[in-house]
Structure formats: structure tokens, C-alpha cells
Coordinates of C-alpha atoms in Angstrom, one line a residue:
Chain A
M1 CA 11.3 -37.0 -13.5
R2 CA 8.7 -34.7 -12.0
R3 CA 5.0 -35.0 -13.0
L4 CA 2.6 -32.2 -12.1
V5 CA -1.1 -31.7 -12.6
I6 CA -2.4 -28.1 -12.6
G7 CA -6.2 -27.7 -12.2
I8 CA -7.7 -24.4 -13.3
G9 CA -11.1 -23.0 -12.5
N10 CA -13.2 -20.8 -10.3
P11 CA -14.7 -22.9 -7.4
D12 CA -17.7 -20.6 -7.2
R13 CA -18.8 -20.9 -10.8
G14 CA -20.4 -24.3 -11.2
D15 CA -18.7 -26.5 -13.8
D16 CA -15.9 -24.0 -14.2
A17 CA -14.5 -25.8 -11.1
A18 CA -14.0 -29.0 -13.1
G19 CA -10.2 -28.5 -13.4
I20 CA -9.6 -27.8 -9.8
E21 CA -11.9 -30.7 -8.8
V22 CA -9.7 -33.0 -10.8
A23 CA -6.6 -31.6 -9.1
R24 CA -8.2 -32.1 -5.6
R25 CA -9.3 -35.6 -6.1
L26 CA -6.0 -37.0 -7.5
R27 CA -4.3 -39.5 -5.1
S28 CA -1.1 -40.5 -6.7
T29 CA 0.0 -37.3 -8.6
E30 CA 1.3 -34.0 -7.4
S31 CA -1.1 -31.2 -8.2
S32 CA -1.8 -27.5 -7.8
E33 CA -4.7 -25.2 -8.3
L34 CA -5.2 -21.9 -10.0
V35 CA -8.1 -19.6 -10.5
N36 CA -7.2 -18.8 -14.1
G37 CA -4.6 -19.9 -16.6
S38 CA -2.5 -16.8 -16.7
F39 CA 1.2 -16.3 -16.9
E40 CA 1.8 -17.8 -13.4
L41 CA 1.5 -21.1 -15.1
I42 CA 4.9 -20.6 -16.6
D43 CA 6.5 -20.3 -13.2
I44 CA 4.5 -23.2 -11.7
W45 CA 5.5 -25.7 -14.4
A46 CA 9.1 -24.4 -14.6
E47 CA 10.5 -27.3 -12.5
A48 CA 8.4 -30.1 -13.9
D49 CA 9.1 -32.4 -16.8
E50 CA 5.7 -33.7 -17.5
V51 CA 2.7 -31.4 -17.0
I52 CA -1.0 -32.0 -17.3
V53 CA -3.3 -28.9 -17.2
V54 CA -7.0 -29.4 -16.7
D55 CA -9.4 -26.6 -17.5
A56 CA -13.0 -26.0 -18.4
A57 CA -13.8 -26.0 -22.1
R58 CA -16.6 -24.3 -24.0
S59 CA -16.5 -25.4 -27.6
G60 CA -20.2 -26.4 -28.0
A61 CA -19.5 -30.1 -27.6
P62 CA -21.9 -32.1 -25.3
P63 CA -21.3 -31.4 -21.6
G64 CA -18.8 -33.8 -20.1
T65 CA -16.8 -34.2 -23.3
I66 CA -13.1 -34.4 -22.5
H67 CA -10.8 -32.7 -25.1
S68 CA -7.1 -33.5 -25.1
I69 CA -4.3 -31.5 -26.7
M70 CA -0.7 -32.4 -26.8
A71 CA 0.3 -28.8 -26.3
D72 CA 4.1 -29.4 -26.5
K73 CA 3.5 -30.5 -30.1
E74 CA 0.4 -28.6 -31.3
P75 CA -1.2 -25.2 -30.6
V76 CA -4.1 -25.0 -28.3
P77 CA -7.2 -24.3 -30.4
V78 CA -8.4 -20.7 -30.0
G79 CA -11.7 -20.5 -28.1
L80 CA -11.7 -24.0 -26.8
L81 CA -10.9 -23.3 -23.2
S82 CA -12.6 -20.8 -20.9
T83 CA -11.2 -17.3 -20.5
S84 CA -11.5 -14.6 -17.9
T85 CA -12.3 -11.0 -18.6
H86 CA -9.5 -10.0 -16.3
S87 CA -6.8 -12.1 -17.6
V88 CA -5.2 -14.1 -20.3
G89 CA -6.1 -17.7 -20.7
V90 CA -4.3 -21.0 -21.0
A91 CA -4.1 -20.9 -24.8
E92 CA -2.3 -17.5 -24.7
T93 CA 0.0 -18.6 -21.9
V94 CA 1.0 -21.8 -23.7
E95 CA 1.8 -19.9 -26.9
L96 CA 3.8 -17.3 -24.9
A97 CA 5.8 -20.0 -23.2
R98 CA 6.4 -21.7 -26.6
S99 CA 7.8 -18.4 -28.0
L100 CA 10.1 -18.1 -24.9
G101 CA 11.2 -21.7 -24.9
R102 CA 9.6 -22.3 -21.5
L103 CA 7.2 -25.1 -22.2
P104 CA 7.6 -28.3 -20.2
S105 CA 9.1 -31.1 -22.3
R106 CA 5.7 -32.9 -22.1
L107 CA 2.5 -30.8 -21.8
L108 CA -0.9 -32.4 -22.0
I109 CA -4.0 -30.2 -21.7
Y110 CA -7.4 -31.6 -20.9
G111 CA -10.5 -29.5 -21.4
I112 CA -13.7 -30.7 -19.8
E113 CA -16.8 -29.4 -21.6
V114 CA -19.0 -27.5 -19.2
A115 CA -22.8 -27.4 -18.9
E116 CA -23.4 -24.6 -16.3
V117 CA -21.0 -21.9 -15.1
G118 CA -23.4 -19.6 -13.3
L119 CA -22.7 -18.4 -9.7
G120 CA -22.7 -21.1 -7.2
E121 CA -20.9 -24.3 -6.1
G122 CA -21.3 -27.8 -7.5
L123 CA -20.8 -29.7 -10.7
S124 CA -23.5 -30.8 -13.1
R125 CA -23.9 -34.6 -13.4
E126 CA -22.2 -34.8 -16.8
V127 CA -19.2 -32.9 -15.6
E128 CA -19.0 -34.8 -12.4
R129 CA -18.7 -38.1 -14.4
A130 CA -16.1 -36.6 -16.6
V131 CA -14.1 -35.4 -13.6
D132 CA -14.2 -38.9 -12.1
K133 CA -13.1 -40.5 -15.3
L134 CA -10.2 -38.1 -15.8
V135 CA -9.0 -38.6 -12.2
K136 CA -8.8 -42.4 -12.9
V137 CA -7.0 -41.8 -16.2
I138 CA -4.4 -39.5 -14.6
D139 CA -3.9 -41.6 -11.5
D140 CA -3.5 -44.8 -13.4
A141 CA -1.1 -43.5 -16.0
Chain B
M1 CA -18.9 16.5 -51.8
S2 CA -17.6 15.2 -48.5
T3 CA -17.4 11.5 -48.0
E4 CA -18.8 9.6 -45.1
R5 CA -16.6 7.0 -43.4
E6 CA -17.3 4.8 -40.4
I7 CA -14.7 3.1 -38.4
A8 CA -16.1 0.6 -35.9
V9 CA -14.1 -1.7 -33.6
D10 CA -16.6 -4.1 -32.2
Y11 CA -14.3 -5.8 -29.7
L12 CA -11.3 -3.9 -28.4
A13 CA -8.2 -6.1 -27.9
R14 CA -5.8 -6.0 -25.0
V15 CA -8.1 -4.2 -22.5
E16 CA -9.6 -5.8 -19.4
G17 CA -13.3 -6.6 -20.3
E18 CA -15.5 -5.9 -23.2
G19 CA -15.6 -2.6 -25.0
A20 CA -15.9 -1.1 -28.4
M21 CA -15.3 2.0 -30.4
Y22 CA -17.3 3.8 -33.0
L23 CA -16.3 6.7 -35.2
K24 CA -18.3 8.4 -37.9
L25 CA -16.6 11.0 -40.1
R26 CA -18.0 13.3 -42.7
G27 CA -15.1 14.6 -44.7
E28 CA -12.8 16.1 -42.1
V29 CA -15.6 16.4 -39.5
V30 CA -16.2 14.0 -36.6
E31 CA -20.0 13.4 -36.7
D32 CA -20.1 10.8 -34.0
L33 CA -17.6 9.2 -31.7
K34 CA -18.2 6.8 -28.9
F35 CA -16.1 4.7 -26.5
K36 CA -18.6 1.9 -25.8
I37 CA -18.6 -0.3 -22.8
F38 CA -21.0 -3.2 -23.4
E39 CA -19.8 -5.6 -20.7
P40 CA -22.9 -6.2 -18.7
P41 CA -23.5 -4.2 -15.5
R42 CA -22.6 -6.1 -12.4
F43 CA -24.8 -4.5 -9.6
F44 CA -22.2 -4.5 -6.9
E45 CA -23.6 -1.4 -5.2
A46 CA -27.0 -3.0 -4.9
F47 CA -25.8 -6.2 -3.4
L48 CA -23.7 -4.4 -0.8
R49 CA -26.9 -3.1 0.7
G50 CA -27.7 -4.9 3.9
R51 CA -24.3 -6.5 4.3
R52 CA -22.1 -5.9 7.3
F53 CA -19.6 -2.9 7.1
S54 CA -16.8 -5.4 7.6
E55 CA -17.7 -7.4 4.5
A56 CA -17.2 -4.5 2.1
P57 CA -13.5 -5.1 1.5
D58 CA -14.0 -8.7 0.5
I59 CA -17.1 -8.1 -1.6
T60 CA -15.7 -5.1 -3.5
A61 CA -12.4 -7.0 -4.1
R62 CA -14.3 -9.2 -6.4
I63 CA -15.0 -6.3 -8.7
C64 CA -11.5 -6.7 -10.2
G65 CA -9.0 -9.6 -10.4
I66 CA -6.2 -7.2 -11.3
C67 CA -6.7 -4.5 -8.7
P68 CA -8.4 -6.1 -5.7
I69 CA -6.1 -4.3 -3.2
A70 CA -7.4 -0.9 -4.5
Y71 CA -11.0 -1.9 -3.7
Q72 CA -10.1 -3.4 -0.4
T73 CA -8.1 -0.3 0.6
S74 CA -10.7 2.3 -0.5
A75 CA -13.4 0.2 1.4
C76 CA -11.3 -0.1 4.5
N77 CA -10.5 3.7 4.4
A78 CA -14.2 4.5 4.2
M79 CA -15.2 2.1 7.0
E80 CA -12.5 3.3 9.3
Q81 CA -13.3 6.9 8.6
A82 CA -17.0 6.3 9.4
A83 CA -15.9 4.7 12.7
G84 CA -13.4 7.4 13.5
V85 CA -10.4 5.0 13.5
E86 CA -7.1 5.8 11.9
I87 CA -4.5 3.1 11.3
S88 CA -0.9 4.1 11.7
G89 CA 2.7 2.7 12.1
G90 CA 3.4 -0.8 10.9
L91 CA -0.2 -1.5 9.8
R92 CA -0.3 1.6 7.7
D93 CA 3.1 0.6 6.2
L94 CA 1.8 -2.9 5.3
R95 CA -1.3 -1.5 3.6
R96 CA 1.0 0.7 1.5
L97 CA 3.4 -2.2 0.8
I98 CA 0.7 -4.6 -0.5
Y99 CA -0.6 -1.7 -2.7
C100 CA 3.0 -1.3 -4.1
G101 CA 2.7 -5.0 -5.0
E102 CA -0.5 -4.4 -6.9
W103 CA 1.0 -1.4 -8.8
I104 CA 4.0 -3.5 -9.8
E105 CA 1.9 -6.5 -10.9
S106 CA -0.7 -4.4 -12.8
H107 CA 1.7 -2.0 -14.4
A108 CA 4.0 -4.8 -15.5
L109 CA 1.1 -6.6 -17.2
H110 CA 0.1 -3.4 -19.0
V111 CA 3.5 -2.2 -20.0
F112 CA 5.0 -5.5 -21.3
F113 CA 2.0 -7.4 -22.4
L114 CA -0.8 -5.0 -23.4
H115 CA 0.9 -1.8 -24.4
A116 CA 4.4 -2.4 -25.6
P117 CA 3.2 -4.5 -28.6
D118 CA 1.4 -1.4 -29.9
F119 CA 4.6 0.5 -30.3
L120 CA 6.7 -2.4 -31.7
G121 CA 4.1 -3.3 -34.3
Y122 CA 2.8 -6.6 -32.9
D123 CA -0.8 -7.5 -32.3
S124 CA 0.0 -9.4 -29.1
A125 CA 2.7 -10.1 -26.6
I126 CA 2.9 -13.6 -27.9
A127 CA 3.9 -12.4 -31.3
M128 CA 6.4 -10.0 -29.7
A129 CA 7.9 -12.7 -27.5
S130 CA 9.8 -14.4 -30.3
D131 CA 11.6 -11.2 -31.2
F132 CA 12.0 -9.7 -27.7
P133 CA 12.3 -12.8 -25.5
D134 CA 14.5 -11.0 -22.9
R135 CA 12.0 -8.1 -22.5
V136 CA 9.1 -10.4 -22.2
Q137 CA 10.9 -12.6 -19.6
M138 CA 11.8 -9.4 -17.7
G139 CA 8.1 -8.4 -17.7
L140 CA 7.1 -11.8 -16.4
R141 CA 9.6 -11.6 -13.6
L142 CA 8.6 -8.0 -12.6
K143 CA 4.9 -9.1 -12.6
R144 CA 5.8 -12.1 -10.4
I145 CA 7.4 -9.8 -7.8
G146 CA 4.2 -7.8 -7.5
N147 CA 2.2 -11.0 -7.2
R148 CA 4.6 -12.3 -4.5
I149 CA 4.2 -9.2 -2.4
M150 CA 0.4 -9.6 -2.7
S151 CA 0.6 -13.3 -1.8
V152 CA 2.9 -12.8 1.3
L153 CA 0.7 -10.0 2.7
G154 CA -2.7 -10.9 1.3
G155 CA -2.7 -14.7 1.6
R156 CA -3.1 -15.2 -2.1
E157 CA -2.5 -13.0 -5.2
I158 CA -6.0 -13.1 -6.7
H159 CA -8.7 -11.7 -4.4
P160 CA -6.4 -11.6 -1.3
I161 CA -8.1 -12.7 1.9
N162 CA -5.9 -11.3 4.6
I163 CA -7.0 -7.6 4.5
R164 CA -9.7 -6.5 6.9
V165 CA -11.2 -3.3 8.2
G166 CA -8.7 -2.1 10.8
G167 CA -5.7 -3.9 9.4
F168 CA -4.9 -7.5 8.6
Y169 CA -6.0 -10.9 10.0
R170 CA -2.3 -11.8 10.3
T171 CA 0.8 -9.7 9.9
P172 CA 3.9 -11.0 8.2
T173 CA 7.1 -11.7 10.1
N174 CA 10.3 -9.8 9.2
T175 CA 11.7 -13.0 7.8
E176 CA 8.8 -13.3 5.4
L177 CA 9.3 -9.7 4.2
D178 CA 13.1 -9.9 4.0
A179 CA 12.8 -12.8 1.6
L180 CA 11.3 -10.3 -0.9
V181 CA 14.3 -8.0 -0.9
P182 CA 16.7 -9.7 -3.4
E183 CA 14.0 -9.8 -6.1
L184 CA 13.0 -6.2 -5.4
E185 CA 16.6 -5.1 -5.7
W186 CA 16.8 -6.8 -9.1
A187 CA 13.5 -5.1 -10.0
V188 CA 14.8 -1.6 -9.3
D189 CA 17.5 -2.1 -11.9
A190 CA 15.1 -3.9 -14.3
A191 CA 12.6 -1.0 -14.1
T192 CA 15.4 1.5 -14.7
E193 CA 16.4 -0.4 -17.9
T194 CA 12.8 -0.7 -18.9
A195 CA 12.3 3.0 -18.6
R196 CA 15.1 3.6 -21.0
W197 CA 13.7 1.1 -23.4
V198 CA 10.1 2.3 -23.5
A199 CA 11.2 6.0 -23.7
G200 CA 12.6 5.2 -27.1
F201 CA 9.4 4.0 -28.6
P202 CA 7.9 6.0 -31.4
F203 CA 5.2 8.1 -29.9
P204 CA 2.6 10.0 -32.0
D205 CA 3.0 13.7 -31.7
F206 CA -0.1 14.4 -29.5
E207 CA -0.6 16.5 -26.4
R208 CA -3.8 17.5 -24.5
D209 CA -4.4 20.1 -21.9
Y210 CA -5.9 17.8 -19.3
E211 CA -7.4 18.5 -15.9
F212 CA -5.4 15.9 -14.0
V213 CA -7.1 14.6 -10.8
A214 CA -5.2 12.4 -8.2
L215 CA -4.7 12.0 -4.6
R216 CA -2.0 14.2 -3.0
H217 CA -0.3 13.6 0.3
P218 CA 1.9 16.0 2.2
E219 CA 4.8 13.6 2.6
E220 CA 4.6 10.8 0.1
Y221 CA 3.7 9.9 -3.5
A222 CA 0.1 9.3 -2.8
I223 CA -1.1 5.7 -3.1
Q224 CA -3.3 4.5 -0.3
Q225 CA -4.6 7.9 1.0
G226 CA -4.5 11.6 0.5
R227 CA -6.6 14.6 -0.5
I228 CA -8.1 14.9 -3.9
A229 CA -6.2 17.5 -5.9
S230 CA -6.0 18.7 -9.5
N231 CA -3.5 20.6 -11.6
R232 CA -6.1 23.4 -11.8
G233 CA -6.3 24.2 -8.1
L234 CA -8.8 21.6 -6.8
D235 CA -7.7 20.6 -3.3
I236 CA -10.5 18.9 -1.4
S237 CA -10.9 16.2 1.2
V238 CA -12.3 12.8 0.0
E239 CA -15.7 13.4 1.6
D240 CA -16.3 16.4 -0.7
W241 CA -16.0 14.3 -3.9
S242 CA -19.7 14.6 -4.7
E243 CA -19.7 18.4 -4.4
H244 CA -17.2 18.6 -7.3
F245 CA -17.9 15.5 -9.4
E246 CA -21.0 13.9 -10.7
E247 CA -21.9 10.7 -12.5
S248 CA -24.4 10.3 -15.3
H249 CA -25.6 7.5 -17.6
V250 CA -25.2 7.5 -21.4
D251 CA -26.9 4.9 -23.5
W252 CA -23.7 3.7 -25.2
S253 CA -22.0 2.6 -22.0
N254 CA -22.8 0.3 -19.2
A255 CA -20.5 2.3 -17.0
L256 CA -21.5 5.6 -15.6
H257 CA -19.7 8.6 -17.0
A258 CA -18.1 10.9 -14.3
R259 CA -17.4 14.5 -14.9
L260 CA -16.5 17.7 -13.1
K261 CA -19.5 19.7 -12.0
T262 CA -17.8 22.7 -13.6
G263 CA -18.2 20.8 -16.8
G264 CA -16.0 18.6 -18.8
S265 CA -13.7 15.6 -18.6
Y266 CA -10.8 15.0 -16.3
H267 CA -8.0 12.5 -16.4
V268 CA -7.1 10.0 -13.6
G269 CA -4.3 7.5 -13.6
P270 CA -0.5 7.4 -13.7
M271 CA -0.1 10.6 -15.7
A272 CA -2.4 12.5 -13.3
R273 CA -0.5 11.1 -10.3
Y274 CA 2.8 12.0 -11.9
A275 CA 1.7 15.5 -12.8
L276 CA 0.6 16.2 -9.2
N277 CA 3.2 14.3 -7.3
S278 CA 6.4 13.9 -9.3
D279 CA 8.2 16.0 -6.6
R280 CA 7.4 13.1 -4.1
L281 CA 9.2 10.4 -6.1
T282 CA 12.3 8.7 -4.8
P283 CA 15.5 10.4 -5.9
R284 CA 16.3 7.6 -8.3
A285 CA 12.8 7.5 -9.8
R286 CA 13.0 11.3 -10.3
E287 CA 16.5 11.0 -11.8
V288 CA 15.5 8.2 -14.3
A289 CA 12.3 10.2 -15.2
D290 CA 14.6 13.2 -16.0
E291 CA 17.1 11.1 -17.9
V292 CA 14.4 9.7 -20.2
G293 CA 13.0 13.2 -20.8
L294 CA 9.7 12.9 -19.0
G295 CA 9.9 16.4 -17.4
Q296 CA 7.6 17.3 -14.5
V297 CA 4.3 16.7 -16.4
C298 CA 3.5 14.4 -19.3
T299 CA 0.5 15.3 -21.4
N300 CA 0.9 12.8 -24.3
P301 CA -1.3 9.8 -23.4
F302 CA 0.8 7.5 -25.5
R303 CA 3.8 8.2 -23.3
S304 CA 1.9 7.0 -20.2
I305 CA 3.8 3.8 -20.7
V306 CA 6.9 5.6 -19.6
V307 CA 5.1 7.0 -16.5
R308 CA 3.9 3.5 -15.6
V309 CA 7.5 2.3 -15.7
I310 CA 8.6 5.1 -13.5
E311 CA 5.8 4.1 -11.1
I312 CA 7.0 0.5 -11.1
L313 CA 10.5 1.8 -10.2
F314 CA 9.1 3.9 -7.5
A315 CA 6.9 1.1 -6.1
C316 CA 9.9 -1.2 -5.9
E317 CA 12.0 1.3 -4.1
E318 CA 9.1 2.2 -1.8
A319 CA 8.5 -1.5 -1.1
L320 CA 12.2 -1.9 -0.1
R321 CA 12.0 1.2 2.2
L322 CA 8.9 -0.1 3.9
I323 CA 10.4 -3.6 4.4
G324 CA 13.6 -2.1 5.7
G325 CA 11.7 -0.1 8.4
Y326 CA 9.2 -2.8 9.3
E327 CA 8.5 -3.8 12.9
R328 CA 5.8 -6.3 13.3
P329 CA 2.9 -4.5 14.9
A330 CA 1.8 -5.8 18.4
E331 CA -1.7 -6.5 17.1
P332 CA -2.6 -7.4 13.5
Y333 CA -5.6 -5.0 13.5
L334 CA -7.4 -2.3 15.4
D335 CA -10.9 -2.9 16.6
V336 CA -13.4 -0.9 14.6
E337 CA -16.8 -0.4 16.2
P338 CA -19.4 0.7 13.6
R339 CA -21.6 3.7 14.2
H340 CA -24.3 5.4 12.2
A341 CA -22.2 7.5 9.8
V342 CA -21.3 8.1 6.2
G343 CA -17.8 6.8 5.3
F344 CA -15.7 8.1 2.5
G345 CA -12.6 6.3 1.2
A346 CA -10.3 6.8 -1.8
S347 CA -7.0 5.4 -3.0
E348 CA -5.0 5.3 -6.2
A349 CA -5.8 2.1 -8.0
P350 CA -3.2 1.3 -10.7
R351 CA -5.6 3.0 -13.2
G352 CA -6.4 6.0 -11.1
L353 CA -8.5 7.4 -8.3
L354 CA -11.0 4.9 -6.8
Y355 CA -13.7 6.5 -4.6
H356 CA -16.0 4.7 -2.3
R357 CA -18.9 6.1 -0.2
Y358 CA -21.0 4.1 2.3
V359 CA -23.9 4.9 4.5
I360 CA -23.6 2.7 7.7
D361 CA -26.5 2.3 10.1
G362 CA -26.1 2.0 13.9
D363 CA -25.9 -1.8 13.7
G364 CA -23.1 -1.8 11.2
A365 CA -25.2 -2.7 8.1
I366 CA -24.5 -0.9 4.8
S367 CA -27.6 0.9 3.7
E368 CA -26.1 2.7 0.7
A369 CA -22.9 2.2 -1.4
Q370 CA -21.3 4.2 -4.2
I371 CA -18.2 3.1 -6.0
V372 CA -16.5 5.2 -8.7
P373 CA -13.7 3.4 -10.4
P374 CA -11.0 5.0 -12.5
T375 CA -12.2 3.8 -15.9
S376 CA -15.6 5.3 -15.4
Q377 CA -14.0 8.6 -14.7
N378 CA -11.7 8.4 -17.7
Q379 CA -14.4 7.6 -20.3
L380 CA -15.1 11.2 -21.2
S381 CA -11.3 11.9 -21.3
I382 CA -10.9 8.9 -23.7
E383 CA -13.6 10.2 -26.0
D384 CA -12.1 13.7 -25.9
D385 CA -8.7 12.3 -26.8
L386 CA -10.1 10.3 -29.7
R387 CA -11.9 13.4 -31.0
A388 CA -8.8 15.5 -30.7
Y389 CA -6.6 12.9 -32.2
V390 CA -8.7 12.5 -35.4
V391 CA -8.4 16.2 -36.2
G392 CA -5.7 16.5 -38.9
R393 CA -5.5 12.8 -39.3
T394 CA -8.6 12.2 -41.2
R395 CA -6.6 11.4 -44.4
L396 CA -5.1 8.4 -42.8
P397 CA -6.4 5.1 -44.2
D398 CA -9.0 3.4 -42.1
A399 CA -6.8 0.7 -40.9
A400 CA -4.0 3.1 -39.7
L401 CA -6.5 5.4 -38.1
Q402 CA -8.2 2.6 -36.3
W403 CA -4.9 1.1 -35.0
Q404 CA -3.8 4.5 -33.6
L405 CA -7.2 5.2 -32.0
E406 CA -7.2 1.7 -30.4
Q407 CA -3.7 2.5 -29.1
A408 CA -5.0 5.8 -27.6
I409 CA -7.7 3.9 -25.7
R410 CA -5.1 1.3 -24.5
S411 CA -3.0 4.2 -23.1
Y412 CA -5.5 4.4 -20.3
D413 CA -5.2 0.7 -19.5
P414 CA -9.0 0.7 -19.2
C415 CA -10.5 -1.8 -16.9
I416 CA -14.0 -2.3 -18.2
S417 CA -14.8 -5.1 -15.8
C418 CA -14.3 -2.5 -13.0
A419 CA -16.3 0.2 -14.7
T420 CA -19.5 -1.8 -15.1
H421 CA -19.9 -2.6 -11.4
F422 CA -22.6 0.1 -11.0
L423 CA -26.0 0.2 -9.5
D424 CA -28.7 0.1 -12.2
L425 CA -29.3 0.6 -15.9
T426 CA -31.6 3.3 -17.0
V427 CA -33.5 2.2 -20.2
D428 CA -34.7 5.2 -22.1
R429 CA -37.6 4.1 -24.3
G430 CA -38.2 7.6 -25.6

């Protein structure tokens, strides 16, 4: 069984990098990084059985909040995860893959609620803590 | 008494970036019509000032995540022209090849995921996917081929990092390029089949007498260089752009409107390229275009989806030709020494002509930059289309009229994120 973690985010946009930071810090799990959650996801997870996608979330919850969605069983709430003006987001890609029968058999999505996504590198303290916590959760699973 | 109706779409779907549309009708008469771009301005031209000439390709690539190659190519063209350097042979072929990748990727996204749902009555590709899974899978695979070309040559598919003034940081090996061949061969057949499919869509009966503006090249279907030409006799070198075109600001758009100095709108993009260059297509692309009834010129904007598919087919065949003839250049790039000069560069972004102009000082710093993306140039044409489309259709119910007008806008595949790159916003406080 192949387990894969996909981190999504823009490393130059503050907390938006939360997803790729998680992917980079993992020790015991195979991971890959993407700038945005567009259709490439479907190809990237094609060979995996269990997939975890980590993206930035903007739902209005306190910064650092970790949302989790069992996307193989339930739809991704509209507007939870960050989107790009240039591209489709994770929610659209998941629903497209569902229509095409190309979802992994297990797909778990974590959304880390962001504080600051302005230009520049570095995570806010709340998001930094959430990233650490999520890395432990995934590595220990 | 004539009745007043307003149709307002506050947030256009399936376009890149944030735009809106407003229509005010009094009886049969259009009182007001606006294609609004409210995505915030992005000030790219301002922050290019003072940067090195060699940084322009990487900085301007950030204007768009869909067509970074177009920005990098137009910027390289301008910088090389300013320095009196011309790239040729394998380096020129590679620049054209990576651009083919961008056309395939961008057109496949638009055709299958943004535009096809309009004709089949779906509000999204996701809704369309359960009824047309094979088509959507085909679209994903075509798009992936474009992305792969961009990754192999550009280092990565979004904001590629391997393009530089004078050429590339590293050139690919023959083996790396040959690996692309089987998928491209599949893509030629897939694009042919797709052309037949989209040509059967129900298109509104609507034609306009456009002034089409596109690059034209003596030997090839113009992509990465050429002279600026129109179907009404314009034929100028890229450096004469500002003698024939001008930009102005209107208060309902954060993107400058471009127009011909002789007055009026003009149309850039696949239909313009096709109108000016259809004799330069590959024999197979020409044959398929004829078979699906496209003729030499297409003036129905809704049918631009067919033209895009013909361009996908062409780009796949052209990519195969370039790979077949590839010999790895001795050096990955030519040295480009800056000098005090004005550089002009243009190329055909997936959405149309992309013009750059830079003033470079003797040390190689950029002192002025001007970037005119295709969507800025098409804004007037979009508004003219909408105005013309409404005539004779004012009796349509609001919902139907709105749906068709949105489709007309999407025919241009507008990239609003690109269009709002401009210098500064004039606030008119009356």
C-alpha cells in the first residue's frame, strides 16, 4: 500500500506555505509539493492508495485551526481552502476526480487556517505550531 | 412606454481572475454596457524599474500562472533586440517548442474545462464530467502533455525557471525530448477527434467584421516572433506598435484599454492568428480545419473553441517536428551584453499578442517598462461583441441573455490577472 502526502501552497506568501511546510518536514512519509491544487493532483495521486493533502484554509476560524475532511466520503466544503485566481482549487479537483472515478481509495484533506498570506516568507506563530502538530500526527500514524 | 432592464453579473465564472459585466437596456436600446475588470492593479511595470535587464523574464513570468512562457519570451525578445542579439538554430527551436507546450496546456484547459460546458449546458466541468468522462479525461491528458513539455524545458511547469535572456540555463538532451514523442503522437489524434467533437456544438448565429491583429512570419505559423499584421493591411515591425496603437484608462476597468489609433477596437487571439496565418498550418491541421468547416477565416467568436483545438493540433505536430530535428546546441545560451537602448518584443500568448517595451540604460538597468497583454487589447472588442449580440435578442429572458453574454466573454478566454498588471490607476475625482 502506498501512502502519499501532498503539500499545497505558495512558499512566497506567508502562511499559504503551511501545506508545503508540512510536506517538507515529514520524516517517515513520502511527500510531494505543489503550488496550487489544480488538476495535476489527479495524476500525482494516481498510483497511491492513501493520500493526505495539506492546504491552507481561510474559513474565518482562529489561525492555526486544523480542519480535516474525509474527502473520499464527503465533499470538500466550498470556500474552505485557498484558491488561486489563475487556477482551480483542491475542492474543484477533488469533485472532478470523484466524477471521473479517479479519487484514491482513501483521501484525507487537512486545511490549516491561515493568519497572514501577504508577500514574503515565513509562517505566523499560530500556523507554525499547527504545522508542527500536523507533522507529528501524520508521521506517527 | 419602453421598459428598463438591467442585467448585472457581479462575478464572472470560468475566467482567469476577477471580472464583471453590466448591461442596461431601455426597450430595445442598449443604454450602457460594460465589461468590468475589478481585480486589483498589480503594478508590474513600476517594480521592473531599476531591475537588471536579465531579470525581466523571471519577473514578468509572475504576471500569469497560465502563460508564463509568453511573458518570458516577449521579455527575452525585447532584451535581445535591445542588445542586437538574435538567437537561432536549436535555441530558437527550443523557445518555440516550450511555447507549443504552453499553447497546448492553456488551450486544453480552456476548451475542455472552461468553454465546452457552455455549449453542453453545464455550469462547470465537474458537472460535465459525469456525463462526458472520456472527453474530460482526454482534456486532462492533453493538458498534461503541454505541462510536461514546459517542465522538461522550463524546469517546472508553473513559472518555469530555465529560460533566460539569450537562451536557456540548461538545454535538454535528445533523450529527454524523445520521451515526449509517444504522448504527442497520441495528442495529434486526440486533437483531431476533439476538433470534430467541438465543431458539432450548437453555436449562436453571430458574426462580426473584426480587425484581426496578430504576428505574422514569412515561414511559420507565428508563435514566438514575427511582424505585427492585420487583415486590413497593417504590416509593421514590433517596434512600431505605439505608432499604431494606444492605451487609455476607463473608470470601470483596472486594465488599460488598447485601441487602434485610427479608432476602434481590434481582436487578438486564436481567431486573429488563424485569420492571418491559416495558410501556415501543417497540412493535417489545415485538412482538419477544412473538414470541420472552419474555412480560411472564422468571425463567430463562439466558434473560437474550434480554432483553439486546431491550434492544439498544430502545436502538437509542430512540437513533434521540432523534437525530430533537434540537435543539442553547443552552448545553452548566447551572451547578451546590455547597452543603452529601447527593446521591443512581442509573441503570441495563448490569448493573443503580448507586447513588451523596455528602456535599458548603459549599465543594463531597466528605466521604463510597458507591457500590453492580450486581454487588455480585447476589452473593447468584447464590449463591441456584447453590444452587437444584444441587438435583436432583447426579447430573450434575462437569464438566457445573461448566459449567452457570459459565453461571449468566455469565448475570449480572458485572463484578467494578466490584464491588471499595469502601471498606475488614475482616480478621476471630477
